Short mmCIF file of C-alpha atoms and ligand atoms in Angstrom, two decimals:
data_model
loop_
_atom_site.label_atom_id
_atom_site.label_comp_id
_atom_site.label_asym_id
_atom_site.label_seq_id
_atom_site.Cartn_x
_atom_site.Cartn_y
_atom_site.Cartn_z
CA UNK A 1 -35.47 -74.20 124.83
CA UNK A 2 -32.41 -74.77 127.07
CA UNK A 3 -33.56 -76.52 130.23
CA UNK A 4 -32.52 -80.55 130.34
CA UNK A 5 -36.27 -81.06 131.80
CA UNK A 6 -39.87 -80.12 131.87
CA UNK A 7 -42.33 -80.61 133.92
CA UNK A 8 -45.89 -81.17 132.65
CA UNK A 9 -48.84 -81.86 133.51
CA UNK A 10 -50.55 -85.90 132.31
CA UNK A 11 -54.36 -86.85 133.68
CA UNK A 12 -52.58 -88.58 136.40
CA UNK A 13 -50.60 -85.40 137.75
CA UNK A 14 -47.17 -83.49 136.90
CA UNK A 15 -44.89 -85.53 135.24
CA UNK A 16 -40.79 -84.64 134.75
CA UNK A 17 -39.43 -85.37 131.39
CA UNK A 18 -36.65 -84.73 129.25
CA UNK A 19 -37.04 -81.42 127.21
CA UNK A 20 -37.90 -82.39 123.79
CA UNK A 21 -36.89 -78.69 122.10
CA UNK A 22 -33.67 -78.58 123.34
CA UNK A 23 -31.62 -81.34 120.83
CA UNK A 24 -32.40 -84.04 118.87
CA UNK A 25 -30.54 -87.09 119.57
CA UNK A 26 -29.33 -88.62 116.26
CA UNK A 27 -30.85 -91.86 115.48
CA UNK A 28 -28.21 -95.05 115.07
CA UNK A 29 -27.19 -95.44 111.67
CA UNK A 30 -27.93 -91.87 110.71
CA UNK A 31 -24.66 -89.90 109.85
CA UNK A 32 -22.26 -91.56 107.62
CA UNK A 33 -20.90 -89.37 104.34
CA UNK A 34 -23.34 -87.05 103.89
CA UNK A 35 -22.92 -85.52 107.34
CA UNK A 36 -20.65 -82.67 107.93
CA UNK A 37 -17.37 -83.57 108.52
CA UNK A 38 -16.05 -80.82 110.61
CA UNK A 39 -15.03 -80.67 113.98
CA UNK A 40 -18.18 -80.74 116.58
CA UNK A 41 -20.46 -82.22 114.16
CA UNK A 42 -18.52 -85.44 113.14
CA UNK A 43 -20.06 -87.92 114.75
CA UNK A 44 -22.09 -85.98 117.40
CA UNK A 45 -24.86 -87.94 119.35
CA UNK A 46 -27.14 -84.48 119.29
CA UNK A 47 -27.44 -81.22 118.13
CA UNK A 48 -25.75 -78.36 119.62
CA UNK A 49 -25.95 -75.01 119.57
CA UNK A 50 -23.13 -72.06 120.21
CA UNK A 51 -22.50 -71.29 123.39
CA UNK A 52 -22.93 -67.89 123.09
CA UNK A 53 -26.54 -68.14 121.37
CA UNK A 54 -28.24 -66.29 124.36
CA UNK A 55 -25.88 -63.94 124.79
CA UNK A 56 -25.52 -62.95 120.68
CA UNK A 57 -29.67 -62.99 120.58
CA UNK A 58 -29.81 -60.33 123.84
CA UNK A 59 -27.63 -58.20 122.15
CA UNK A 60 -29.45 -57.71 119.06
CA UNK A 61 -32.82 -58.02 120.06
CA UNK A 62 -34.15 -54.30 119.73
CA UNK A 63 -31.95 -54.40 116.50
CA UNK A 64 -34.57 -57.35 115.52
CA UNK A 65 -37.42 -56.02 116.60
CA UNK A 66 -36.74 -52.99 114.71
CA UNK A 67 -35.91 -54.63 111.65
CA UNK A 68 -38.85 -56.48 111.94
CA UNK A 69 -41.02 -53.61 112.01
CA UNK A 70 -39.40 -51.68 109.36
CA UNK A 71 -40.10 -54.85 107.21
CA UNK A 72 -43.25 -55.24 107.61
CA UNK A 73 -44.50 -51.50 107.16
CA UNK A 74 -41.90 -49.86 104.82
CA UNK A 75 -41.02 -53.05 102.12
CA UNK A 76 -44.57 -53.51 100.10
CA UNK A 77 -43.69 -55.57 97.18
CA UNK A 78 -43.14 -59.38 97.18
CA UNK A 79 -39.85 -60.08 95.62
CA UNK A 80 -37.39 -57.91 97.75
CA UNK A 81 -39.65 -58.80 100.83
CA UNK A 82 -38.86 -61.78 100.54
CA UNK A 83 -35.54 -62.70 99.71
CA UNK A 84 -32.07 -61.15 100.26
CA UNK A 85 -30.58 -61.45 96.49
CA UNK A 86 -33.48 -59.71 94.85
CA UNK A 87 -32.27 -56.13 93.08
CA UNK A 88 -35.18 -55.04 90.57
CA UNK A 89 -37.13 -52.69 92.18
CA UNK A 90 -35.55 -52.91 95.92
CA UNK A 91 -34.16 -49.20 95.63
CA UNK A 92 -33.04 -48.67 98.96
CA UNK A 93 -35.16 -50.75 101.22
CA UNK A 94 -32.07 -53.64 101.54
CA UNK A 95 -34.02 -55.57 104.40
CA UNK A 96 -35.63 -59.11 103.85
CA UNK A 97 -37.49 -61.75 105.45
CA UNK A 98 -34.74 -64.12 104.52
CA UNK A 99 -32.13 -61.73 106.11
CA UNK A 100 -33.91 -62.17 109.31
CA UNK A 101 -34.21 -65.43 109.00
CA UNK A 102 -30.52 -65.74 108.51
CA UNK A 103 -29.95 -63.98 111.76
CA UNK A 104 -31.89 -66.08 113.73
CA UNK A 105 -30.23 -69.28 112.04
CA UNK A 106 -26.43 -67.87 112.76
CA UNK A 107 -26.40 -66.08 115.78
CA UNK A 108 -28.37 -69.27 117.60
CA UNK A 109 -25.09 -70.81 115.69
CA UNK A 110 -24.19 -74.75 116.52
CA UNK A 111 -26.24 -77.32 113.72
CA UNK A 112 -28.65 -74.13 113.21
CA UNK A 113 -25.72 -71.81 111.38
CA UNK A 114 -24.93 -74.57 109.22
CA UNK A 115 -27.58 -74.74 105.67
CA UNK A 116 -28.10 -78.47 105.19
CA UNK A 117 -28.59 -79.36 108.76
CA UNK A 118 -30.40 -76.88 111.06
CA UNK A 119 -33.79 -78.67 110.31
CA UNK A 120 -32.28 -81.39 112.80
CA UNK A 121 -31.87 -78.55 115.90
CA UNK A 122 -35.52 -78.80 117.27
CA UNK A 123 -35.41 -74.48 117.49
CA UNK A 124 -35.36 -74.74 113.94
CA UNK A 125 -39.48 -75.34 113.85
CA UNK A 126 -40.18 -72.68 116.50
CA UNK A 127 -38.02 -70.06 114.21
CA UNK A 128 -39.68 -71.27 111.31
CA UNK A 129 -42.98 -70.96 112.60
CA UNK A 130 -42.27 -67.54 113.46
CA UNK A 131 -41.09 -66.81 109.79
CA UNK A 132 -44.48 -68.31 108.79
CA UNK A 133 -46.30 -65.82 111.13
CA UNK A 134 -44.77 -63.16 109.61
CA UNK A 135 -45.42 -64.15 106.48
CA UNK A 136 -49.03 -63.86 106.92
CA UNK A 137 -48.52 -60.63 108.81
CA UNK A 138 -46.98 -59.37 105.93
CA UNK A 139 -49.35 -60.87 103.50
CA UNK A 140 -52.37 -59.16 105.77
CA UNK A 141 -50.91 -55.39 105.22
CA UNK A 142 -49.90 -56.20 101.24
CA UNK A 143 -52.61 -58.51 100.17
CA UNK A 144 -52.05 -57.40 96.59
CA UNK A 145 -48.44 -58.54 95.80
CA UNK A 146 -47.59 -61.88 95.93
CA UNK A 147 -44.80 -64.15 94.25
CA UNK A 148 -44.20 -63.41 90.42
CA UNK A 149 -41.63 -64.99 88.26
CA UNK A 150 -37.86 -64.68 89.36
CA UNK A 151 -35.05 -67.42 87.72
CA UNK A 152 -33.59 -69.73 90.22
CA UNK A 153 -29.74 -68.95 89.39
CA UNK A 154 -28.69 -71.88 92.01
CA UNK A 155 -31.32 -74.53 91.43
CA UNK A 156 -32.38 -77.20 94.44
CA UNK A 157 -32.45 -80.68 94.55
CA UNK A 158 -35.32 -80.85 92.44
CA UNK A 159 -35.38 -77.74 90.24
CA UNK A 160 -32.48 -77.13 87.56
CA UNK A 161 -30.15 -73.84 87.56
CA UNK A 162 -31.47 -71.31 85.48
CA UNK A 163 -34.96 -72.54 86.21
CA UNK A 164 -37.79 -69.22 85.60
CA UNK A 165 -40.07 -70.13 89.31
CA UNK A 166 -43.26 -68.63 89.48
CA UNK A 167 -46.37 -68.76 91.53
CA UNK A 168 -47.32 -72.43 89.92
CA UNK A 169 -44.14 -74.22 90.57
CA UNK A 170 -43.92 -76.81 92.19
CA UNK A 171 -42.96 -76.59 96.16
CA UNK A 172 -41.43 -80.02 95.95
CA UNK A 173 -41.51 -82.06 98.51
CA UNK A 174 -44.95 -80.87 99.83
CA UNK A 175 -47.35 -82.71 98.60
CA UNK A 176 -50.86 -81.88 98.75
CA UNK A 177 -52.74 -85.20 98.97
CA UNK A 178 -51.59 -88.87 98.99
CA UNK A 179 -50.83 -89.20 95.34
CA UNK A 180 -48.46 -87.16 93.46
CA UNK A 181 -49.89 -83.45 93.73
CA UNK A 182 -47.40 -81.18 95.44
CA UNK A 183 -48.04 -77.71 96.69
CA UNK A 184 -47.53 -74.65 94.83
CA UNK A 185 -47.61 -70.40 95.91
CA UNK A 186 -51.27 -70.38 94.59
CA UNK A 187 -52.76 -72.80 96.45
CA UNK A 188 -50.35 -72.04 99.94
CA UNK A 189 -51.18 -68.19 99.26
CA UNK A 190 -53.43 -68.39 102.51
CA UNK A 191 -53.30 -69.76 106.12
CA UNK A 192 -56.76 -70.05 105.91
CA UNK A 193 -56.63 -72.90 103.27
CA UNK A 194 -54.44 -74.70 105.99
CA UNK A 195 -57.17 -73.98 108.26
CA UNK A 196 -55.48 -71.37 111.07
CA UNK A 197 -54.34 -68.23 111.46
CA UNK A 198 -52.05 -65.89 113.70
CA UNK A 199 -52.97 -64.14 116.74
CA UNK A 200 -52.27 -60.81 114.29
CA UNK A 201 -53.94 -61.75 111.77
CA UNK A 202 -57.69 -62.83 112.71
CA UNK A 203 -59.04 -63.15 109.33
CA UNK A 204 -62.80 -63.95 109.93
CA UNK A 205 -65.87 -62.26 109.50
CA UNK A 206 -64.15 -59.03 108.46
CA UNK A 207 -63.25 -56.98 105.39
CA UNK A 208 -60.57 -56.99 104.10
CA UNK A 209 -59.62 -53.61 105.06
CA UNK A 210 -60.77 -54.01 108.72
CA UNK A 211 -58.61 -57.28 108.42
CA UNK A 212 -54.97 -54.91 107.22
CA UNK A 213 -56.28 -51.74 109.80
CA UNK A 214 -56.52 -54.53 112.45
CA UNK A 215 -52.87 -56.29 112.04
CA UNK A 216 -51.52 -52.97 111.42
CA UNK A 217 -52.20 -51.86 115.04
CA UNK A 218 -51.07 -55.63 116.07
CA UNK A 219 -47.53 -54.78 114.33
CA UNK A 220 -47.91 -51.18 115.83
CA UNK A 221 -48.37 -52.27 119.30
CA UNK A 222 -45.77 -55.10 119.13
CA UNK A 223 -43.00 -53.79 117.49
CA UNK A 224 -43.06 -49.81 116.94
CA UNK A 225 -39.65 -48.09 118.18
CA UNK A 226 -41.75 -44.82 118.54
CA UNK A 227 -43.36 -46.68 121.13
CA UNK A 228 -40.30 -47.71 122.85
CA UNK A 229 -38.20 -44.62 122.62
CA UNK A 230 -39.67 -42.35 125.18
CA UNK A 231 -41.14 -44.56 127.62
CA UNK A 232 -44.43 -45.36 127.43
CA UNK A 233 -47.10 -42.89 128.91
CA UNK A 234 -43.75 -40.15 129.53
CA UNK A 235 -44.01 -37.23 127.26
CA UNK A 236 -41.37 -36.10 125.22
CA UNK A 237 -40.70 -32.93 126.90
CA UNK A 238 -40.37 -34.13 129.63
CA UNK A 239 -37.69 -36.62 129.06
CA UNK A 240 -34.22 -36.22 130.86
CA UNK A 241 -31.10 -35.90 129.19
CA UNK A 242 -29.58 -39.53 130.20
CA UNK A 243 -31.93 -40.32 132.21
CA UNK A 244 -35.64 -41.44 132.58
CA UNK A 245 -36.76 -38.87 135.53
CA UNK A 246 -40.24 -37.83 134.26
CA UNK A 247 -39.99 -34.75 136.30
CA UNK A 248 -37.22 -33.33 134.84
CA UNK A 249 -37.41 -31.21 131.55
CA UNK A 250 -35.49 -30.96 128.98
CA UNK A 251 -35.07 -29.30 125.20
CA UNK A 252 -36.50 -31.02 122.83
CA UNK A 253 -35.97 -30.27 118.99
CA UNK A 254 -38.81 -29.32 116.79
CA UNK A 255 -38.85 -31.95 115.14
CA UNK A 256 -39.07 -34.17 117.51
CA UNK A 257 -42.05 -32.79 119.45
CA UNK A 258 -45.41 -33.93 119.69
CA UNK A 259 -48.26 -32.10 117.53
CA UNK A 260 -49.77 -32.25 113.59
CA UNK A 261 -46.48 -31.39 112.20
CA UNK A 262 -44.49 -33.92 114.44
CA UNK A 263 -41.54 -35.37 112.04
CA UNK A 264 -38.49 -37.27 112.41
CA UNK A 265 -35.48 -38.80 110.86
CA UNK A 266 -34.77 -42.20 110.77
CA UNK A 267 -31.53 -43.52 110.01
CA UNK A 268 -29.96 -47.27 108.26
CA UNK A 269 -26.77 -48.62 107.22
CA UNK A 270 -27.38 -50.44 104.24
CA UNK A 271 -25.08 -53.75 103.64
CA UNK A 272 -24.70 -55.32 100.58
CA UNK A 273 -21.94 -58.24 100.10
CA UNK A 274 -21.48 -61.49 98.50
CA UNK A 275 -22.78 -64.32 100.21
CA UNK A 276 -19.75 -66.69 99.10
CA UNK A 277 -17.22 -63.83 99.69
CA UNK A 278 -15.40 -66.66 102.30
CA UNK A 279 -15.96 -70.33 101.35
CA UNK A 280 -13.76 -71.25 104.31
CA UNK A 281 -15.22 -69.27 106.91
CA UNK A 282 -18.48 -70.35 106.13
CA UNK A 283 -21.68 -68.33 107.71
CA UNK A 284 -20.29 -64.89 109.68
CA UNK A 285 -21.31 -61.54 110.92
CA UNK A 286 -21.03 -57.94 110.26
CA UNK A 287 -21.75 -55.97 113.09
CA UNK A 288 -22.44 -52.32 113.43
CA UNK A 289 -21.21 -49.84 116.23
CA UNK A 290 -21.67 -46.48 116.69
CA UNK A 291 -19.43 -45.02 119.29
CA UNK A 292 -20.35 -41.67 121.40
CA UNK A 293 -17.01 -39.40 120.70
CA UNK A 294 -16.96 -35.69 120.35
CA UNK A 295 -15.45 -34.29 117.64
CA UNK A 296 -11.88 -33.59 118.23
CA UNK A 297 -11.04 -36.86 119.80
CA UNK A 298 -10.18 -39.91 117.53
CA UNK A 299 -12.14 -42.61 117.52
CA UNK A 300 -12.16 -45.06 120.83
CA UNK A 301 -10.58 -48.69 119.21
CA UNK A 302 -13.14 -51.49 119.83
CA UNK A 303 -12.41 -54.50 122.66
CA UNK A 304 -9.67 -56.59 121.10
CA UNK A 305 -11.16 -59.36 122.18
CA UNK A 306 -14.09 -60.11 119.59
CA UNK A 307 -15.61 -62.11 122.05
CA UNK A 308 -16.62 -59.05 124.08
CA UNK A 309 -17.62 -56.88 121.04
CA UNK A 310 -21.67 -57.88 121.25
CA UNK A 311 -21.76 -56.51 125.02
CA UNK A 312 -19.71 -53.00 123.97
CA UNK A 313 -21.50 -50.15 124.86
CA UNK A 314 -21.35 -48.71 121.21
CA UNK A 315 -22.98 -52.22 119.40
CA UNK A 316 -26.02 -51.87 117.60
CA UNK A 317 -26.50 -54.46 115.38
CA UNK A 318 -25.09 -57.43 113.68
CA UNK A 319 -25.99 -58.44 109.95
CA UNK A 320 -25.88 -62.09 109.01
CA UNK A 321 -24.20 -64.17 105.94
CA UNK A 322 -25.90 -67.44 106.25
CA UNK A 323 -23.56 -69.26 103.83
CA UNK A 324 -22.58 -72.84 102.77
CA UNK A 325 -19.50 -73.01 100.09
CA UNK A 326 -21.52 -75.93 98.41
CA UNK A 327 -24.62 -74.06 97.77
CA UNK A 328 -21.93 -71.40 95.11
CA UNK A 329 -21.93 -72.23 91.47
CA UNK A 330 -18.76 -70.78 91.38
CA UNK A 331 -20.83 -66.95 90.71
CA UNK A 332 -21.08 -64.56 93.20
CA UNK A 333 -24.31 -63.78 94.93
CA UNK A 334 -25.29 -60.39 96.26
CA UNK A 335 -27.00 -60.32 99.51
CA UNK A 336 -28.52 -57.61 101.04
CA UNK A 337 -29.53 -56.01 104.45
CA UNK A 338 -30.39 -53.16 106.84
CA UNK A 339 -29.60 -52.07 110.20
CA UNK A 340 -31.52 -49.81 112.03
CA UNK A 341 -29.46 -46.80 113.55
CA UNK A 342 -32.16 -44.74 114.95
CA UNK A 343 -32.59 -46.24 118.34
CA UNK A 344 -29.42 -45.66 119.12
CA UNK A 345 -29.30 -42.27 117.67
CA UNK A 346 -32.45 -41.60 119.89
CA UNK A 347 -30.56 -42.84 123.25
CA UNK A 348 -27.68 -40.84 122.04
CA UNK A 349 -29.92 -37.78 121.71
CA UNK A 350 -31.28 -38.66 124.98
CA UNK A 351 -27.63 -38.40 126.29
CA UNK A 352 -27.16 -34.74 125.22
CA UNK A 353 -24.47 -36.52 122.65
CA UNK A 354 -26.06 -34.76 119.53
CA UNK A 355 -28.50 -32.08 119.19
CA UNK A 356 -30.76 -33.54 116.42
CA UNK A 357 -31.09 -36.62 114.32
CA UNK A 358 -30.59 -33.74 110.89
CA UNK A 359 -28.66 -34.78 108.30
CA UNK A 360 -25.99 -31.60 108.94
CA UNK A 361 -25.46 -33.25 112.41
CA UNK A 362 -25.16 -36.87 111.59
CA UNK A 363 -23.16 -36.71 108.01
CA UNK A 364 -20.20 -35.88 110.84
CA UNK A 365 -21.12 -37.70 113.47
CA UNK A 366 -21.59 -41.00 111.69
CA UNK A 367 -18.28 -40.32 109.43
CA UNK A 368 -16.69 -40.42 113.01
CA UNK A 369 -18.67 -42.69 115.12
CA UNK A 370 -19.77 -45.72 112.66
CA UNK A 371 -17.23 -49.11 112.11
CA UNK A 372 -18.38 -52.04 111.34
CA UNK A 373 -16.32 -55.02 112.13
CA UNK A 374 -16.23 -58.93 110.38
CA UNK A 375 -16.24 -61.89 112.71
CA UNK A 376 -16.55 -65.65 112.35
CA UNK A 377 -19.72 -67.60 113.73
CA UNK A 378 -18.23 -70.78 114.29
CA UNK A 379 -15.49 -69.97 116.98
CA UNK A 380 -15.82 -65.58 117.08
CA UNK A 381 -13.13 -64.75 115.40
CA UNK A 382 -11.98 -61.54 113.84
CA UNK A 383 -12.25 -61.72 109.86
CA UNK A 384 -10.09 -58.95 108.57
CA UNK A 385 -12.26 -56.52 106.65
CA UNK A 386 -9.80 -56.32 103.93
CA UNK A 387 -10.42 -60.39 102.98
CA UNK A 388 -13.87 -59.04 101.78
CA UNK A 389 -13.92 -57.25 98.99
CA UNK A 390 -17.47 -57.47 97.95
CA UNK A 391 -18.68 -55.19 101.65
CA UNK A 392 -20.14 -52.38 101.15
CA UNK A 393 -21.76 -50.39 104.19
CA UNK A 394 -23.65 -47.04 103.10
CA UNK A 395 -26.08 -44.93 105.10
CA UNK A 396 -29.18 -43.64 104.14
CA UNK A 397 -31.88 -41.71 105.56
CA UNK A 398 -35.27 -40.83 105.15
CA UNK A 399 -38.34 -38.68 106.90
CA UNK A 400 -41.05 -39.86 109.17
CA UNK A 401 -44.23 -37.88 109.56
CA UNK A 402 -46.18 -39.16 112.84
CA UNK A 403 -50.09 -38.97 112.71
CA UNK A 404 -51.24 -36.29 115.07
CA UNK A 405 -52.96 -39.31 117.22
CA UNK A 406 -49.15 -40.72 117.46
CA UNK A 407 -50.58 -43.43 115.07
CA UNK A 408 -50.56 -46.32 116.87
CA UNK A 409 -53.91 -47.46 116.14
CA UNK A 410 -54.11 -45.62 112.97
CA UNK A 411 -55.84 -47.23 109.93
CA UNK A 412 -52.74 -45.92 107.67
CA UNK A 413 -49.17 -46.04 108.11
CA UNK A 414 -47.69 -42.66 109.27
CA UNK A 415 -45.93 -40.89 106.51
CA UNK A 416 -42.61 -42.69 105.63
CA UNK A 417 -40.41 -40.99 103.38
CA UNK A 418 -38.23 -42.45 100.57
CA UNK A 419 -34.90 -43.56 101.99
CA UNK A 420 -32.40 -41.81 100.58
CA UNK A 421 -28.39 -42.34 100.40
CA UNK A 422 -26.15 -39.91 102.98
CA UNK A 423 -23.46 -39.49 101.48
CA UNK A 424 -20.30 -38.79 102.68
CA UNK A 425 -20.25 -41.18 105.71
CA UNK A 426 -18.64 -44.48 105.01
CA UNK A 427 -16.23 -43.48 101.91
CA UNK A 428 -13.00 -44.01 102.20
CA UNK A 429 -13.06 -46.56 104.88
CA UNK A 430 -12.72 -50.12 104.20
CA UNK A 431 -15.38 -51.82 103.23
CA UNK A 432 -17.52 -48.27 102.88
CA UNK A 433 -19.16 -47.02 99.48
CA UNK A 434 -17.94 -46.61 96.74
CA UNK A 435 -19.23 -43.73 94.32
CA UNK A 436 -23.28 -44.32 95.03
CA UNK A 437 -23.73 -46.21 97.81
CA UNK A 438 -24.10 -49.77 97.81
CA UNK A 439 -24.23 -50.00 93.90
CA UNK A 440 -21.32 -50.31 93.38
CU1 LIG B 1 -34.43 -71.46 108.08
#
């Protein structure tokens, strides 16, 4: 994606040419008003992208991946599945496909962090093809729910405010033959009718239950934490406090031990804010760190320098407000999202830095250990957390049964329970929640 050149191969050999993913040089004549007047884009021969977009991805990838999974397993209706403002029915599972997709768009930063132009960055059709993907994974494991009717508060070019969309509106501008018939979710519902599929999802000749048992060991093998916590093929007891030395035992909690009774806890911080909270910062970050500090010492401040805060050894995660002032009807707009904790709960476990992943362990660890800090996409800096007064960060909880097989080929999902709020953890610290989490 970042190289200046390829090399291919043509039926008359290898061939060096200029890499066609890596910007797209702006025709002459395109520009003029309707391109973004700020500083860097004005004008620009190509697309850019931040300079830090390598760096910023690194950094969050297991956060990603483990979002990613979490997604697809744990959020089985539609609506909140798929977008970020949803409420009805989203309880506690805050995550989205759109709030992934936001990530990608911001932290790659440059044209892609800015709404009405990423399509121009060439990585915008390998990220969107991956969203597609996805999709269909999802759609393979929940092939019951689908889109229903939801009102379109901010209308689009084509489609009023206040619009009710459902699964037979329009997708204007896709049209569907040569004439005037345009898409809609019914007839897009499948890859199939666009005649492919995705490596996950091989959806011929077979049921459709072999089809969801099949994808569900895909998603399993690609993106399951449980498979990436304790290295692969090491047993848990035999894992070292701090270090991976399979020879060296150590203690390992009941509930974290292998065998038919084998339970967990996994651990979120839910984020809910307003997507216009800061018309002039436009799109920004909230990242999450969870620092390692025992309990009489105060907390250990953060770099000063936001620019190092993605490379700290307590970052976990960053959530994403992919935002564009002219997109605001003048309303606010909850958004929501979720950041895995667990891995690094697991690693800190793994360190000898807390006994357990209980609740009676964590309500005062996390009280201590979690901040959460604002910051600016376009040049990284610090947005005080006091300028946004829709945040709120809660934790919440919930407990994870493991199949006595370990699951990871399992027709069924292992037992997730509900997630519930932890209360007691972010109160009283700006930008933490108020009364019940997140709801308020
Ligand atoms: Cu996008």
């Amino acid at each position: 994606m970042t190289s200046e050149n390829l090399t291919i191969n043509t039926p008359t050999g290898s061939r060096t040419i200029t890499n066609p993913l890596r910007r797209y040089v702006f025709r002459p004549g395109v520009g003029g008003p309707d391109f973004p007047s700020d500083e860097g884009f004005a004008n620009a021969p190509f697309t850019t992208r931040n300079g830090r977009a390598q760096a910023r991805l690194t950094s969050n990838e297991a956060s990603i991946n483990d979002r990613t999974y979490l997604l697809l397993t744990r959020q089985t209706s539609y609506a909140p599945f798929s977008n970020n403002a949803f409420v009805d029915s989203r309880g506690n599972r805050f995550d989205s496909l759109e709030s992934i997709h936001d990530t990608i768009h911001v932290l790659i930063g440059g044209w892609m962090g800015l709404v009405g132009y990423s399509a121009f960055d060439p990585i915008f059709f390998l990220h969107h093809t991956n969203v597609d993907r996805l999709f269909a994974i999802w759609q393979a494991l929940h092939p019951n729910s689908y889109v229903g009717s939801q009102v379109n508060d901010f209308g689009t070019f084509t489609i009023a405010p206040g619009t009710v969309e459902n699964v037979n509106t329009p997708l204007t501008p896709f049209h569907s033959d040569a004439g005037t018939a345009l898409y809609t979710s019914v007839n897009a519902r499948s890859t199939r009718s666009f005649g492919y599929t995705v490596p996950e999802v091989r959806d011929w000749g077979l049921t459709p239950a072999q089809i969801t048992a099949n994808t569900l060991g895909a998603v399993k093998a690609l993106y399951d934490p449980n498979n990436q916590f304790t290295p692969r093929g090491l047993s848990a007891s035999k894992r070292q406090a701090g270090s991976s030395n399979p020879n060296v035992a150590i203690t390992v909690p009941a509930g974290l031990q292998k065998g038919s009774s084998r339970s967990s806890r996994e651990w979120y911080a839910n984020i809910r804010i307003d997507k216009f909270a800061l018309p002039s910062a436009g799109s920004f970050f909230i990242h999450l760190f969870i620092d390692n500090n025992p309990s009489s010492n105060p907390p250990t401040p953060l770099p000063s320098d936001p620019e190092s805060w993605l490379t700290s050894p307590s970052f976990v995660g960053t959530f994403v407000v992919f935002s564009d002032p002219a997109m605001s009807n003048g309303r606010p707009l909850n958004i929501y999202g979720q950041i895995p904790l667990t891995r690094r709960l697991v690693e800190l476990y793994n360190a000898a830095a807390i006994p357990d992943l209980e609740i009676a362990t964590l309500r005062p660890y996390l009280k201590r250990n979690l901040q959460w800090r604002a910051q600016r996409e376009e040049d990284d800096q610090e947005i005080p957390l006091a300028e946004l007064d829709s945040l709120r960060v809660s934790v919440v909880s919930s407990v994870v049964s493991q199949p006595s097989d370990n699951g990871r080929f399992a027709g069924g999902n292992a037992g997730f329970g509900e997630l519930v709020d932890v209360e007691g953890i972010t109160e009283g610290k700006v930008g933490g929640a108020v009364g019940r989490a997140g709801n308020s």
